[in-house]
Amino acid sequence: MKKFISVKDTEDPKGLVKKAIDIKKDPFSNPIGKNKTMGLVFFNPSLRTRMSTQKAAMNLGMNVINMNIDKDGWKIEFNDGAVMDGDSQEHIKDAVKVMSQYVDILGVRTFPGLKDRNADYNEEVISNFIKYSDVPVVSLESATRHPLQSLADLVTIEEIGIKKPKVVLSWAPHPRILPQAVPNSFAEWVKVTDADLTIACPEGYELADEFMAGANVSYNQEEAFKDADIIYAKNWSSYHHYGEKPEVKEDWRITSEKMSLTNNGKFMHCLPIRRNVIATDEVIDNSMIYKEAKNREYAAQAVLQEILENL
Amino acid sequence: MKKFISVKDTEDPKGLVKKAIDIKKDPFSNPIGKNKTMGLVFFNPSLRTRMSTQKAAMNLGMNVINMNIDKDGWKIEFNDGAVMDGDSQEHIKDAVKVMSQYVDILGVRTFPGLKDRNADYNEEVISNFIKYSDVPVVSLESATRHPLQSLADLVTIEEIGIKKPKVVLSWAPHPRILPQAVPNSFAEWVKVTDADLTIACPEGYELADEFMAGANVSYNQEEAFKDADIIYAKNWSSYHHYGEKPEVKEDWRITSEKMSLTNNGKFMHCLPIRRNVIATDEVIDNSMIYKEAKNREYAAQAVLQEILENL
Amino acid sequence: MKKFISVKDTEDPKGLVKKAIDIKKDPFSNPIGKNKTMGLVFFNPSLRTRMSTQKAAMNLGMNVINMNIDKDGWKIEFNDGAVMDGDSQEHIKDAVKVMSQYVDILGVRTFPGLKDRNADYNEEVISNFIKYSDVPVVSLESATRHPLQSLADLVTIEEIGIKKPKVVLSWAPHPRILPQAVPNSFAEWVKVTDADLTIACPEGYELADEFMAGANVSYNQEEAFKDADIIYAKNWSSYHHYGEKPEVKEDWRITSEKMSLTNNGKFMHCLPIRRNVIATDEVIDNSMIYKEAKNREYAAQAVLQEILENL
């Protein structure tokens, strides 16, 4: 793997899930990262990703360099050919090339602007990392995808152990305008498994066609929940009315009553979660959320190990 | 030890002092921390604690993950049952549980709000860490105590080597409203030694009863200094008029003249110190402050080693 | 070396260049830094220096502690004898002494204020580090010099491999008021080599006499470029009109046309670079900038190794 941004970057996503499960049994058995350095570049806040990826790298014996580029570095220019006489201090091509020279793998965290759909879906930031980096680039969440989260979620689903599970990706309420990265990514990863995927969301909240394709769609949350084995909750803002949050009249908050419609379904969420907004405390406290978070470590370790094995 | 918040968390505080002194002789002799990770979570600024605890962990062979949760992570909700539709992005129970899954020991730094005495003295933040963490929690200073500082201070006093020393914990002036964590903690740790403790402070600045108990109290600084072997200076705001700074008419700044009343007494302070406000340059420049700071490393190492030995 | 601030701190600067070139061939061959700790203290932003110095330290087996003292620590007082009843929370002498006790080498990054020339050229911050540190101090760029950059630049020039090259340090435009640290430092380092140095700048932009001495000066950029082997571009503000940016009427931006006046000259710059302001994209994209940045790692490693060998 030269990059790990979307499910398409791995030839064998199921093999990667298996690798993570194997690593979990004995995380310190492969010091393949000795004298190798992981660079973690943050344009945006991060807790799970920051900690789990560091931990994964260190489990492999790697050194880690963190770079809070938004706080500790320089203001970055993204336009090619720009006459840089304004605020921005360093061009993305120079920053990426230089950072990549000091590390063996470069991770980058970047959120979408949620103003210009083309810019976001062209993955302006991480595309430049891929273009200019001398070393493999790993997404620590990008404008449109969060593959380490999705891989961890697949590990969690594999551990639940249901054959051909009915998985419902359900929209849920949130006070802010959020990216589509997690649901996009979850959809594309689940679709490489044997699961049956339903995306339940209010009208106007459909994901981009690329991510909807191959999934059932439902605009009725309660109907979608029937017989579900897994409820994967997440808020996202509208793709079709980009950067907007069209009014939703129905109550999409996930409650125990709604969960009782499922086939003893498990509740999943990537965290951070707005308690009693996305779902009630009761639902969250009886969920897979901490298992998912713990699996972030092994998902990251599987990806880093795979990359190191092919350097 | 499952937690290290107050002196009560260790069965043998004197043994811990001895352990720190032993470690100081050869800090690299025990790589018990191999493949173990120390997580350091900061809600507030820190210099000595941040550096000395990292150093201590690395001396033991541990990896270290720093998390500036106030800057790099999410805004944290502390109220149970909260409907999180406002500013806060992640509940403390979820944040702690998740962070604890990536590390073997979790350190946390958190200051009191100094508005609501009950909330502060209930140790709202660190109590949640203890409640939700899967791994032992070490205080890097909490709302009401600073045990790694106090342990380092006991190491320093032990090194001074006076039998049954007269120790005076003296209030001193400061332009701001400060926590009681350091004096509270110093008092409860000194009381497990053979020292005779006097707390000298202006009226209205007594610590909570729990910390005053067993100590002499004096409202006359010069009288208190007589025959003292150790002057431990610190400012704190009023416990009884919580969050306030009642006017003090006498001059409590510590000078060489005042130090000359002592029994050739040693001046101690936890740092950072406001020079020529808490004490004069002359007093500070002839003090134990750097020894105390250096002992922070070995105090932290003793605590981490003790925890690792009992994992 | 007890300090590494200016070229005068090394007895054998050419030997240090050679050492860096040797290290580059096999950066992991000398684990002399085992159980040693590098402390990196930042008063100002940094990307290359932060990452390359960490990498260098880790290549030698050192542990690294980063301290963003402007963000994570306390506000620092620099005046001796100050009555610290204002904003500043810790005196530089205490902060430095304490930090130095936790590490084996202390690096510090600090920019000039560009208001008070005396204060800047007395190196107020780094002088205090040298004065109070218990361990060797390495400049990660100070008010008036950037020696790790200059050493990396000499490595790059050595790799270019021209005997007695004509080196032109050329002023170039920039929208802000910048320090003289990089050009000062470059000048003093190049002068210990066999290169012929010309400093080309607008009138009023001459460096301090100490740095101009031994170099040719030219106020005509195109004339200076003739027969040059190396063009080292950099903006700096006026030393003689300190903290000011006297108007420059000629166009000092470096273009391919100007480069064609040289002897097939190589373009160098320390980065970050304002593209199409300092020089055009075309010039920058055919330059040595990434080689220079990569050599930062080996320059830092040579300095740290030299210090560790003499601890």
XYZ file of C-alpha atoms in Angstrom, chain C residues 23-203:
181
model
C 26.053 10.039 9.337
C 23.824 10.385 6.275
C 25.265 7.142 4.907
C 24.057 5.159 7.925
C 22.027 7.195 10.400
C 21.256 4.330 12.774
C 24.754 3.015 13.348
C 25.549 4.873 16.572
C 23.118 4.387 19.473
C 25.128 6.733 21.685
C 21.934 8.433 22.820
C 20.548 5.426 24.709
C 19.105 6.552 28.062
C 19.760 10.162 27.089
C 17.008 12.713 26.620
C 16.706 15.633 24.241
C 14.510 18.479 25.442
C 13.063 20.715 22.724
C 11.692 24.016 23.992
C 9.638 26.144 21.598
C 8.815 29.805 22.117
C 7.853 30.045 18.409
C 6.457 27.956 15.537
C 8.652 25.391 13.845
C 8.186 22.614 11.320
C 11.512 21.521 9.824
C 13.465 22.173 12.989
C 10.921 20.451 15.208
C 10.727 17.364 13.052
C 14.341 17.061 11.929
C 15.807 17.532 15.392
C 13.444 14.980 16.886
C 14.348 12.573 14.108
C 18.053 13.170 14.604
C 17.784 12.572 18.346
C 15.804 9.376 17.813
C 18.295 8.155 15.191
C 20.874 8.267 17.996
C 18.578 6.354 20.350
C 17.641 9.384 22.459
C 14.289 9.988 24.048
C 12.667 13.305 23.209
C 10.578 15.654 25.339
C 8.874 18.544 23.553
C 7.849 21.612 25.499
C 5.729 24.268 23.769
C 6.523 26.735 26.473
C 4.412 29.450 24.866
C 1.314 27.241 24.925
C 1.663 24.436 27.452
C 3.764 26.068 30.160
C 3.885 29.361 32.017
C 4.409 32.953 30.936
C 8.104 33.682 31.358
C 9.761 36.682 33.059
C 13.131 37.791 31.648
C 14.073 40.734 33.860
C 16.475 40.037 36.690
C 15.233 41.366 39.979
C 11.687 41.817 38.697
C 8.898 42.000 41.234
C 6.708 39.422 39.557
C 3.280 40.715 40.447
C 2.103 41.083 36.833
C 1.402 38.598 34.069
C 4.575 36.553 34.049
C 4.438 33.398 36.116
C 7.923 31.930 36.109
C 11.360 33.479 35.833
C 13.538 32.326 32.952
C 16.310 31.348 35.350
C 14.035 28.967 37.218
C 12.379 27.560 34.100
C 15.697 26.880 32.374
C 17.418 25.419 35.401
C 14.503 23.078 36.030
C 14.049 21.975 32.415
C 17.763 21.331 32.098
C 17.649 18.965 35.056
C 15.303 16.601 33.204
C 17.294 16.325 29.984
C 20.819 15.756 28.693
C 20.721 18.354 25.910
C 18.373 21.313 25.747
C 17.301 22.771 22.406
C 15.530 26.109 22.259
C 13.687 27.988 19.541
C 13.191 31.704 19.957
C 12.604 34.577 17.553
C 13.713 38.185 18.009
C 11.161 40.844 18.955
C 12.515 43.059 16.130
C 11.829 46.134 18.236
C 14.893 46.515 20.449
C 18.092 45.744 18.535
C 20.229 45.552 21.626
C 17.969 43.057 23.329
C 17.820 40.919 20.182
C 21.548 41.044 19.441
C 22.319 40.315 23.092
C 20.296 37.136 22.535
C 18.221 37.743 25.632
C 16.465 34.375 25.585
C 19.139 31.947 24.515
C 21.760 33.701 26.648
C 19.634 32.938 29.656
C 19.394 29.325 28.573
C 23.169 29.126 28.336
C 23.591 30.901 31.645
C 21.194 28.778 33.664
C 21.186 25.390 31.960
C 22.970 22.487 33.611
C 23.365 20.812 30.210
C 24.529 21.821 26.718
C 22.196 24.191 24.862
C 21.510 23.869 21.133
C 19.940 26.729 19.197
C 16.895 25.694 17.183
C 17.081 29.246 15.770
C 17.658 32.182 18.015
C 17.211 35.948 17.642
C 20.276 36.400 15.448
C 21.387 33.004 14.173
C 20.128 29.630 12.902
C 23.171 27.375 13.075
C 21.502 24.020 12.366
C 20.146 25.517 9.155
C 23.542 26.880 8.202
C 25.290 23.610 8.914
C 22.736 21.798 6.742
C 23.338 24.380 4.021
C 27.084 23.769 4.153
C 26.432 20.035 3.854
C 24.315 20.739 0.776
C 26.980 22.975 -0.751
C 29.601 20.321 -0.044
C 27.413 17.765 -1.811
C 27.112 20.058 -4.845
C 30.865 19.670 -4.953
C 32.213 22.825 -6.577
C 35.717 23.918 -5.557
C 35.788 27.532 -4.358
C 32.223 28.241 -5.451
C 30.925 31.750 -5.900
C 28.095 31.950 -3.393
C 25.611 34.826 -3.525
C 23.425 35.457 -0.511
C 20.623 37.426 -2.121
C 17.968 39.459 -0.397
C 14.484 38.839 -1.818
C 11.057 40.379 -1.194
C 8.599 39.342 1.507
C 5.395 40.926 2.842
C 6.462 40.794 6.502
C 9.274 42.013 8.723
C 11.621 39.079 9.187
C 14.655 38.376 11.396
C 18.246 38.441 10.162
C 18.978 35.108 11.813
C 19.255 32.979 8.683
C 21.411 35.367 6.581
C 23.635 36.231 9.557
C 24.200 32.614 10.258
C 24.673 31.594 6.633
C 27.290 34.314 6.204
C 29.322 33.304 9.219
C 29.283 29.639 8.270
C 30.095 30.107 4.582
C 33.071 32.246 5.549
C 34.794 29.260 7.201
C 34.721 27.425 3.864
C 36.730 28.136 0.709
C 33.722 29.787 -0.953
C 33.718 33.342 -2.246
C 30.730 35.075 -0.633
C 28.807 38.014 -2.044
C 25.939 39.550 -0.137
C 23.488 41.180 -2.544
C 20.858 43.421 -0.999
C 19.167 46.780 -1.442
C 20.907 49.716 0.181
